[in-house]
Amino acid sequence: MSTPPHQAVPPQNTGHNEPPGEGRAGLRAGRLGVAAIVFFVVAAVAPMAAIVGASPVVFSVNGVAAPATYLLAALLFVVFSVGYVTMSRHITNAGGFVAYIAQGFGPRLATAAAGLAILAYTALQAALWSQYSVFAQQLITDKLGVDVPAWVLLFVTLALVTALTVRGVDVSLKVLGLLVLLEIAAFVVLDVAIIVGGGVSGNSLAAFDPSALVGPGLGVAFLFCITCFTGFEATVVFSEEAKDPHRTIPRAVYTSIAFIGVFYALTTWALGNSVGADAVQAAATDDPAGFVFAIAEAEVGPWLSTVMEILVVTSFIAMLIGFQNMFSRYLYALGRAKVLPHRLGEANAKTGTPAAAALVVGVALAIILAAFELAGADPITVTFSWLLSLGTVSLIVILALTSASIIAFFARTRLETSIWKTKVAPAGALLGFAVVVWLAVQNYGVLLGGQGGVARWLLLLIPLCAALGFGWAALRPNIDYQAELV
């Protein structure tokens, strides 16, 4: 039902403060400040793993302009955040962008987006778990000389992370804080060493020359940079647990984007200068896996290279803790909204943690990963590559839908009057993410590492999951995303 212009929408129940008669425990409000939410976002984007894994690809396709490409990706998220932050002042809901789409386009399209969200985050997590198992096995074999099967490390760590997530957000934060600070500290040491020494290029600013940015590899490089922001939605998902969410969430959003964008740009700029503007593209192409480690050893010493090899693995663990905490809250919100079984929409009465949803996430991931393992799929070229590509495209589609829903929401409610915040910026973000979707589909083979065949057909799961969600909402007229509008 549309709302008359300039009339506030009456607040609805968010679920974390339901009447006692309902007998349902909700998320515990007021426990997370700006720093805590930023930690979850930064952990989910895994700076160490992203720089080590993605930056060589960006360098290899777009050369010395890699830092500017990261800034361009950050700029798109800044433009998106203008409308998103404005809308966040009126909505507090753990349902992530799905709750925003519900307020813009209604429950049926929101449930279609929920189908995409379940697909996206399940695929992304399974992909990252598979990659983690290989990295962890290589680390233990190289450093300890012990040969432990990758699947053993995978399922043991998955059980531990699931237990940590079920235990509660406070415990997760302590672990995340330590791991994230360690990986950031390692790059600070490397960046300072390169900048003080000057590297081969002598702190050249050639990386930020617009003529270097606009080249034949920009599209693919930009796409890979966008994938390094995949944990951004945590700023919405943790909103119900935030202290004064209408202030905390906007601050967390801009702090996260600024930190991630500047961190990626500064570090890749230093890496490029260390090797040299003319040689960095060839160096990244020749040895993508060892590119960052070789620079760390040359600039600081073998000890930093060894530390970073260890921190890549711990970075994965931090990322997976962040993702599982976030996705369990997603399922909690969908259970509360009557999209999924109501048991998922309850939180532990003592800890305020969506324990049932967290356990379901862990079990579902174990089943999916076991299926790939039993099928004999290669953990990197098949499980990781196929599922990461599918999850990335699904998530970008959700971002485009969210941008459109922001325009629709403010056109319907008239809660804000700024044309820039309610129309221009969201339209710019919609256009930007639509271009990224096109780039992703056009370059899907690149995302897959040059593979095709069956892997390409997985893209059909995107419209299929959206259609299933839309149809499910048509059969369940009692779906209610319960966003609190103020």
Coordinates of C-alpha atoms in Angstrom, one line a residue:
M1 CA 0.0 0.0 0.0
S2 CA 1.4 3.4 -1.0
T3 CA 2.0 6.1 1.6
P4 CA 0.7 9.6 1.1
P5 CA 3.4 12.2 0.3
H6 CA 5.2 13.7 3.3
Q7 CA 3.5 11.2 5.7
A8 CA 5.8 9.0 7.8
V9 CA 5.1 5.3 7.7
P10 CA 4.0 3.9 11.0
P11 CA 6.6 1.8 12.7
Q12 CA 6.3 -2.0 12.5
N13 CA 7.7 -4.7 14.7
T14 CA 11.3 -5.6 13.8
G15 CA 11.3 -8.9 15.6
H16 CA 14.0 -8.1 18.2
N17 CA 11.4 -6.5 20.5
E18 CA 8.3 -8.7 20.0
P19 CA 5.7 -8.8 22.6
P20 CA 6.3 -11.4 25.3
G21 CA 3.2 -13.2 24.4
E22 CA 4.8 -14.2 21.1
G23 CA 7.4 -16.3 23.0
R24 CA 10.1 -15.6 20.5
A25 CA 13.6 -14.5 21.3
G26 CA 15.2 -11.9 19.0
L27 CA 18.6 -10.4 18.2
R28 CA 20.0 -8.4 21.1
A29 CA 19.9 -4.7 20.2
G30 CA 22.6 -2.1 21.1
R31 CA 25.6 -4.4 21.3
L32 CA 27.6 -3.3 18.2
G33 CA 29.2 0.0 17.6
V34 CA 30.8 1.4 14.5
A35 CA 34.1 -0.3 15.0
A36 CA 32.5 -3.7 15.6
I37 CA 30.5 -3.6 12.4
V38 CA 33.5 -2.3 10.4
F39 CA 35.4 -5.3 11.7
F40 CA 32.8 -7.7 10.3
V41 CA 32.8 -5.9 7.0
V42 CA 36.6 -5.9 6.7
A43 CA 36.8 -9.5 7.9
A44 CA 34.3 -10.5 5.2
V45 CA 36.3 -8.8 2.4
A46 CA 39.5 -10.5 3.8
P47 CA 42.2 -7.8 2.9
M48 CA 45.1 -10.3 3.0
A49 CA 43.4 -12.9 0.9
A50 CA 42.1 -10.3 -1.5
I51 CA 45.4 -8.6 -2.1
V52 CA 47.3 -11.9 -2.5
G53 CA 44.7 -13.5 -4.6
A54 CA 43.0 -10.7 -6.7
S55 CA 45.6 -8.0 -7.1
P56 CA 47.9 -10.1 -9.4
V57 CA 44.9 -10.6 -11.7
V58 CA 44.1 -6.9 -11.7
F59 CA 47.8 -6.0 -12.4
S60 CA 48.0 -8.6 -15.1
V61 CA 45.0 -7.3 -17.1
N62 CA 45.2 -3.5 -16.3
G63 CA 48.9 -3.0 -15.6
V64 CA 50.2 -0.3 -13.3
A65 CA 46.6 1.2 -13.1
A66 CA 45.5 -1.4 -10.5
P67 CA 45.3 1.1 -7.6
A68 CA 43.1 3.5 -9.6
T69 CA 40.9 0.6 -10.6
Y70 CA 40.3 -0.2 -6.9
L71 CA 39.5 3.4 -6.2
L72 CA 37.0 3.3 -9.1
A73 CA 35.3 0.3 -7.6
A74 CA 35.2 2.1 -4.2
L75 CA 33.6 5.1 -5.9
L76 CA 30.8 3.0 -7.2
F77 CA 30.0 1.8 -3.7
V78 CA 30.2 5.4 -2.4
V79 CA 27.6 6.4 -5.0
F80 CA 25.5 3.4 -4.0
S81 CA 25.8 4.3 -0.4
V82 CA 24.4 7.8 -0.8
G83 CA 20.9 6.4 -1.3
Y84 CA 21.5 3.3 0.8
V85 CA 22.5 5.4 3.9
T86 CA 19.6 7.8 3.4
M87 CA 17.2 4.8 3.3
S88 CA 19.0 3.2 6.3
R89 CA 17.7 6.1 8.4
H90 CA 14.2 4.8 7.9
I91 CA 14.8 1.0 8.0
T92 CA 16.4 -1.2 10.6
N93 CA 16.3 -4.9 9.6
A94 CA 18.6 -7.9 9.6
G95 CA 17.2 -9.0 6.2
G96 CA 20.0 -7.1 4.4
F97 CA 19.2 -5.7 1.0
V98 CA 16.2 -8.0 0.7
A99 CA 14.4 -5.9 3.4
Y100 CA 15.2 -2.7 1.3
I101 CA 13.8 -4.3 -1.9
A102 CA 10.7 -5.3 0.1
Q103 CA 10.0 -1.7 1.0
G104 CA 10.7 -0.5 -2.5
F105 CA 8.9 -3.2 -4.6
G106 CA 6.9 -5.4 -2.2
P107 CA 7.3 -8.9 -0.8
R108 CA 7.1 -10.9 -4.0
L109 CA 10.1 -9.2 -5.7
A110 CA 11.9 -9.1 -2.3
T111 CA 11.4 -12.9 -2.0
A112 CA 12.8 -13.3 -5.5
A113 CA 15.8 -11.4 -4.3
A114 CA 15.9 -13.6 -1.2
G115 CA 16.3 -16.6 -3.5
L116 CA 19.2 -14.8 -5.1
A117 CA 20.7 -13.9 -1.7
I118 CA 20.6 -17.5 -0.5
L119 CA 22.2 -18.7 -3.8
A120 CA 24.8 -15.9 -3.7
Y121 CA 26.0 -16.4 -0.1
T122 CA 25.8 -20.2 -0.1
A123 CA 27.9 -20.3 -3.3
L124 CA 30.4 -17.7 -2.1
Q125 CA 30.9 -19.4 1.2
A126 CA 31.3 -22.9 -0.3
A127 CA 33.8 -21.5 -2.8
L128 CA 35.9 -19.8 -0.2
W129 CA 35.8 -22.9 2.1
S130 CA 37.2 -24.9 -0.8
Q131 CA 40.0 -22.5 -1.5
Y132 CA 40.8 -22.2 2.2
S133 CA 41.3 -26.0 2.5
V134 CA 43.9 -26.0 -0.3
F135 CA 45.8 -23.0 1.2
A136 CA 45.7 -24.5 4.7
Q137 CA 47.0 -27.8 3.4
Q138 CA 49.8 -26.2 1.5
L139 CA 50.9 -24.2 4.5
I140 CA 50.9 -27.2 6.8
T141 CA 52.8 -29.3 4.3
D142 CA 55.4 -26.6 3.5
K143 CA 56.0 -25.4 7.0
L144 CA 55.5 -28.5 9.1
G145 CA 56.1 -31.3 6.6
V146 CA 52.9 -32.9 7.6
D147 CA 50.5 -34.2 4.9
V148 CA 47.0 -33.6 6.1
P149 CA 44.2 -34.1 3.5
A150 CA 42.5 -30.8 2.5
W151 CA 39.1 -32.2 3.1
V152 CA 40.0 -33.0 6.8
L153 CA 41.1 -29.4 7.4
L154 CA 38.0 -28.1 5.6
F155 CA 35.4 -30.0 7.7
V156 CA 37.3 -29.6 11.0
T157 CA 37.6 -25.9 10.6
L158 CA 34.0 -25.6 9.3
A159 CA 32.8 -27.3 12.5
L160 CA 34.9 -24.9 14.7
V161 CA 33.6 -21.8 12.8
T162 CA 30.0 -23.0 13.1
A163 CA 30.4 -23.6 16.8
L164 CA 31.9 -20.1 17.2
T165 CA 29.0 -18.6 15.2
V166 CA 26.5 -20.5 17.3
R167 CA 28.2 -19.4 20.5
G168 CA 27.6 -15.7 19.8
V169 CA 28.7 -12.5 18.1
D170 CA 30.8 -11.4 21.1
V171 CA 33.2 -14.3 20.9
S172 CA 33.4 -14.0 17.1
L173 CA 34.3 -10.3 17.4
K174 CA 37.3 -11.1 19.7
V175 CA 38.7 -13.6 17.2
L176 CA 37.9 -11.3 14.2
G177 CA 39.5 -8.3 15.8
L178 CA 42.8 -10.1 16.4
L179 CA 43.0 -11.7 13.0
V180 CA 42.1 -8.6 11.0
L181 CA 44.5 -6.4 12.9
L182 CA 47.4 -8.9 12.3
E183 CA 46.8 -9.0 8.5
I184 CA 46.5 -5.2 8.3
A185 CA 49.7 -4.8 10.4
A186 CA 51.6 -7.1 8.0
F187 CA 50.7 -4.9 5.0
V188 CA 51.5 -1.7 6.9
V189 CA 55.0 -3.0 7.5
L190 CA 55.3 -3.9 3.8
D191 CA 53.8 -0.6 2.5
V192 CA 56.1 1.5 4.8
A193 CA 59.2 -0.5 3.7
I194 CA 58.4 0.1 0.0
I195 CA 57.5 3.8 0.4
V196 CA 60.6 4.5 2.5
G197 CA 62.8 2.7 0.1
G198 CA 61.1 4.1 -2.9
G199 CA 61.0 0.8 -4.9
V200 CA 62.1 0.6 -8.5
S201 CA 59.7 3.4 -9.5
G202 CA 60.6 5.7 -6.7
N203 CA 57.1 6.3 -5.4
S204 CA 55.8 7.2 -8.9
L205 CA 52.2 8.4 -9.3
A206 CA 51.9 6.8 -12.7
A207 CA 49.3 4.4 -11.3
F208 CA 46.8 7.2 -11.0
D209 CA 47.3 8.6 -14.5
P210 CA 43.8 8.5 -16.2
S211 CA 45.4 7.5 -19.5
A212 CA 46.8 4.3 -17.8
L213 CA 43.4 3.5 -16.3
V214 CA 41.4 3.5 -19.5
G215 CA 42.8 0.5 -21.3
P216 CA 41.6 -2.7 -22.9
G217 CA 41.8 -4.6 -19.6
L218 CA 39.7 -2.1 -17.5
G219 CA 36.5 -4.0 -17.7
V220 CA 37.9 -7.3 -16.4
A221 CA 40.1 -5.5 -13.8
F222 CA 37.1 -3.5 -12.6
L223 CA 35.0 -6.7 -12.2
F224 CA 37.7 -8.4 -10.1
C225 CA 38.0 -5.2 -7.9
I226 CA 34.2 -5.3 -7.3
T227 CA 34.5 -8.9 -6.0
C228 CA 36.8 -7.5 -3.3
F229 CA 33.8 -5.7 -1.7
T230 CA 31.5 -8.7 -1.3
G231 CA 31.2 -8.4 2.5
F232 CA 29.8 -4.9 2.3
E233 CA 26.2 -6.0 3.1
A234 CA 27.2 -6.8 6.7
T235 CA 26.6 -3.1 7.4
V236 CA 22.8 -3.8 6.8
V237 CA 22.6 -7.2 8.3
F238 CA 23.9 -6.2 11.7
S239 CA 21.8 -3.1 11.9
E240 CA 19.3 -4.5 14.5
E241 CA 22.2 -5.2 16.9
A242 CA 23.8 -1.8 16.4
K243 CA 24.0 1.0 19.0
D244 CA 21.7 3.8 17.7
P245 CA 21.5 2.2 14.2
H246 CA 20.4 5.4 12.5
R247 CA 23.8 6.9 13.4
T248 CA 26.0 3.8 13.6
I249 CA 25.1 2.3 10.2
P250 CA 25.9 5.4 8.1
R251 CA 29.2 5.8 9.9
A252 CA 30.1 2.1 9.5
V253 CA 29.2 2.2 5.8
Y254 CA 31.4 5.2 4.9
T255 CA 34.2 4.1 7.2
S256 CA 34.2 0.6 5.7
I257 CA 34.3 1.8 2.1
A258 CA 36.9 4.4 2.8
F259 CA 39.2 2.0 4.6
I260 CA 38.8 -0.8 2.1
G261 CA 39.2 1.5 -0.9
V262 CA 42.2 3.3 0.5
F263 CA 43.8 0.2 1.8
Y264 CA 43.6 -1.7 -1.5
A265 CA 44.8 1.4 -3.5
L266 CA 47.7 2.2 -1.2
T267 CA 48.9 -1.4 -1.0
T268 CA 48.7 -2.0 -4.7
W269 CA 50.4 1.3 -5.4
A270 CA 53.3 0.3 -3.2
L271 CA 53.4 -3.2 -4.8
G272 CA 53.5 -1.6 -8.3
N273 CA 56.3 0.8 -7.3
S274 CA 58.3 -2.0 -5.8
V275 CA 58.5 -4.0 -9.0
G276 CA 58.4 -0.9 -11.3
A277 CA 55.6 0.6 -13.4
D278 CA 57.0 -0.9 -16.6
A279 CA 57.5 -4.4 -15.2
V280 CA 54.6 -5.0 -12.8
Q281 CA 52.1 -6.4 -15.4
A282 CA 54.6 -9.0 -16.6
A283 CA 55.6 -9.9 -13.0
A284 CA 52.0 -10.4 -11.9
T285 CA 51.2 -12.5 -15.0
D286 CA 54.3 -14.7 -14.7
D287 CA 53.8 -15.6 -11.0
P288 CA 50.4 -14.6 -9.7
A289 CA 50.5 -17.0 -6.7
G290 CA 53.9 -15.8 -5.5
F291 CA 53.7 -12.2 -6.7
V292 CA 53.0 -10.5 -3.3
F293 CA 55.2 -13.0 -1.3
A294 CA 58.2 -12.3 -3.6
I295 CA 57.9 -8.6 -3.0
A296 CA 57.6 -9.0 0.8
E297 CA 60.7 -11.1 0.8
A298 CA 62.7 -8.7 -1.4
E299 CA 61.6 -5.5 0.5
V300 CA 61.5 -6.7 4.1
G301 CA 62.9 -10.2 4.3
P302 CA 61.9 -13.9 4.3
W303 CA 60.3 -13.6 7.7
L304 CA 57.5 -11.3 6.4
S305 CA 56.9 -13.5 3.5
T306 CA 56.4 -16.5 5.9
V307 CA 54.2 -14.5 8.2
M308 CA 52.0 -13.4 5.3
E309 CA 51.7 -17.0 4.0
I310 CA 50.3 -17.8 7.5
L311 CA 48.1 -14.8 7.6
V312 CA 46.5 -15.6 4.2
V313 CA 45.1 -18.7 5.9
T314 CA 44.0 -16.9 9.0
S315 CA 42.5 -14.2 6.8
F316 CA 40.3 -16.9 5.2
I317 CA 39.2 -18.0 8.7
A318 CA 38.3 -14.4 9.6
M319 CA 36.4 -14.0 6.4
L320 CA 34.5 -17.2 6.9
I321 CA 33.6 -16.3 10.4
G322 CA 32.3 -12.9 9.2
F323 CA 30.3 -14.5 6.3
Q324 CA 28.8 -17.2 8.5
N325 CA 27.7 -14.6 11.2
M326 CA 26.2 -12.4 8.4
F327 CA 24.4 -15.2 6.5
S328 CA 23.0 -16.7 9.7
R329 CA 21.3 -13.4 10.4
Y330 CA 20.0 -13.3 6.8
L331 CA 18.3 -16.7 7.4
Y332 CA 17.1 -15.5 10.8
A333 CA 15.4 -12.5 9.1
L334 CA 13.9 -14.7 6.4
G335 CA 12.6 -17.1 9.0
R336 CA 11.0 -14.3 10.9
A337 CA 9.5 -13.0 7.7
K338 CA 7.8 -16.4 7.2
V339 CA 9.8 -17.0 4.0
L340 CA 11.8 -19.9 5.7
P341 CA 10.7 -22.1 8.6
H342 CA 9.9 -20.1 11.7
R343 CA 12.4 -21.9 13.8
L344 CA 15.2 -20.1 11.9
G345 CA 13.6 -16.8 12.9
E346 CA 14.3 -17.3 16.6
A347 CA 17.5 -16.3 18.5
N348 CA 19.0 -17.8 21.6
A349 CA 17.3 -16.1 24.6
K350 CA 20.6 -15.8 26.5
T351 CA 23.0 -14.6 23.8
G352 CA 20.7 -13.1 21.3
T353 CA 22.4 -15.1 18.6
P354 CA 20.5 -16.8 15.7
A355 CA 21.9 -20.2 16.8
A356 CA 19.5 -22.4 14.8
A357 CA 20.2 -20.4 11.6
A358 CA 24.0 -20.5 12.2
L359 CA 23.8 -24.3 12.6
V360 CA 21.7 -24.7 9.4
V361 CA 24.3 -22.7 7.5
G362 CA 27.1 -24.9 8.8
V363 CA 25.3 -28.1 7.9
A364 CA 24.2 -26.9 4.5
L365 CA 27.8 -25.9 3.6
A366 CA 29.0 -29.3 4.8
I367 CA 26.5 -31.1 2.6
I368 CA 27.4 -29.0 -0.5
L369 CA 31.1 -29.4 0.0
A370 CA 30.9 -33.1 0.7
A371 CA 28.9 -33.5 -2.6
F372 CA 31.7 -31.8 -4.5
E373 CA 34.3 -33.8 -2.7
L374 CA 32.6 -37.1 -3.4
A375 CA 32.2 -36.2 -7.0
G376 CA 35.9 -35.8 -7.3
A377 CA 35.8 -32.1 -8.1
D378 CA 39.1 -30.2 -8.0
P379 CA 38.8 -27.8 -5.1
I380 CA 40.2 -24.8 -7.0
T381 CA 39.4 -25.2 -10.7
V382 CA 35.9 -26.6 -10.1
T383 CA 34.5 -26.0 -6.6
F384 CA 36.1 -22.6 -6.0
S385 CA 36.0 -21.3 -9.5
W386 CA 32.4 -22.4 -10.4
L387 CA 30.8 -21.3 -7.1
L388 CA 32.7 -18.0 -6.7
S389 CA 31.7 -16.9 -10.2
L390 CA 28.1 -17.8 -9.7
G391 CA 27.9 -16.2 -6.2
T392 CA 29.6 -13.0 -7.5
V393 CA 27.2 -12.4 -10.4
S394 CA 24.2 -13.2 -8.1
L395 CA 25.3 -10.6 -5.6
I396 CA 25.9 -7.9 -8.2
V397 CA 22.3 -8.5 -9.4
I398 CA 21.0 -8.0 -5.9
L399 CA 23.0 -4.7 -5.6
A400 CA 21.4 -3.5 -8.9
L401 CA 17.9 -4.4 -7.6
T402 CA 18.6 -2.6 -4.3
S403 CA 19.6 0.5 -6.2
A404 CA 16.3 0.5 -8.1
S405 CA 14.3 -0.2 -4.9
I406 CA 15.8 2.9 -3.2
I407 CA 14.5 5.0 -6.1
A408 CA 11.1 3.3 -5.8
F409 CA 10.9 3.6 -2.0
F410 CA 11.5 7.4 -1.9
A411 CA 9.2 8.0 -4.9
R412 CA 6.5 6.2 -2.9
T413 CA 7.0 7.5 0.6
R414 CA 8.4 11.1 0.0
L415 CA 10.3 10.7 3.3
E416 CA 13.3 12.6 1.8
T417 CA 13.4 15.5 -0.5
S418 CA 17.0 15.5 -1.8
I419 CA 17.0 14.7 -5.5
W420 CA 20.7 13.7 -5.3
K421 CA 20.1 11.2 -2.5
T422 CA 16.8 9.7 -3.6
K423 CA 17.1 9.8 -7.4
V424 CA 20.4 10.8 -9.0
A425 CA 22.9 8.8 -6.9
P426 CA 20.7 5.6 -6.8
A427 CA 20.2 5.9 -10.5
G428 CA 24.0 6.2 -11.0
A429 CA 24.5 3.1 -8.8
L430 CA 21.9 1.2 -10.8
L431 CA 23.6 2.1 -14.0
G432 CA 27.0 1.2 -12.6
F433 CA 26.0 -2.2 -11.3
A434 CA 24.0 -3.0 -14.5
V435 CA 27.3 -2.4 -16.4
V436 CA 29.1 -4.7 -13.9
V437 CA 26.5 -7.4 -14.5
W438 CA 27.0 -7.1 -18.2
L439 CA 30.8 -7.2 -17.7
A440 CA 30.4 -10.3 -15.6
V441 CA 28.3 -12.2 -18.1
Q442 CA 30.5 -11.1 -21.0
N443 CA 33.6 -12.2 -19.2
Y444 CA 32.2 -15.2 -17.3
G445 CA 34.9 -17.4 -18.9
V446 CA 37.6 -15.1 -17.3
L447 CA 35.9 -15.4 -13.9
L448 CA 35.9 -19.1 -14.4
G449 CA 39.6 -19.1 -15.1
G450 CA 39.1 -19.9 -18.8
Q451 CA 36.6 -22.7 -18.3
G452 CA 33.3 -23.1 -20.0
G453 CA 30.9 -26.0 -20.6
V454 CA 28.8 -27.0 -17.6
A455 CA 30.1 -24.1 -15.5
R456 CA 28.4 -21.5 -17.8
W457 CA 25.1 -23.3 -17.4
L458 CA 25.1 -22.6 -13.7
L459 CA 24.2 -19.0 -14.5
L460 CA 20.7 -20.3 -15.2
L461 CA 20.4 -20.8 -11.4
I462 CA 20.1 -17.0 -11.0
P463 CA 16.8 -16.6 -12.9
L464 CA 15.6 -20.0 -11.6
C465 CA 16.2 -19.1 -7.9
A466 CA 14.6 -15.6 -8.5
A467 CA 11.5 -17.3 -10.1
L468 CA 11.2 -19.8 -7.3
G469 CA 11.4 -17.0 -4.7
F470 CA 8.7 -15.0 -6.6
G471 CA 6.5 -18.0 -6.9
W472 CA 7.0 -18.9 -3.2
A473 CA 5.8 -15.4 -2.2
A474 CA 2.7 -15.8 -4.4
L475 CA 1.8 -18.9 -2.4
R476 CA 2.5 -17.4 1.0
P477 CA 0.6 -14.1 1.3
N478 CA 1.5 -13.8 5.0
I479 CA 5.2 -13.0 4.2
D480 CA 6.1 -9.9 6.1
Y481 CA 9.6 -8.4 6.2
Q482 CA 8.7 -6.3 9.2
A483 CA 11.0 -3.4 8.5
E484 CA 10.7 -0.6 11.0
L485 CA 10.0 2.7 9.2
V486 CA 10.6 5.9 11.0

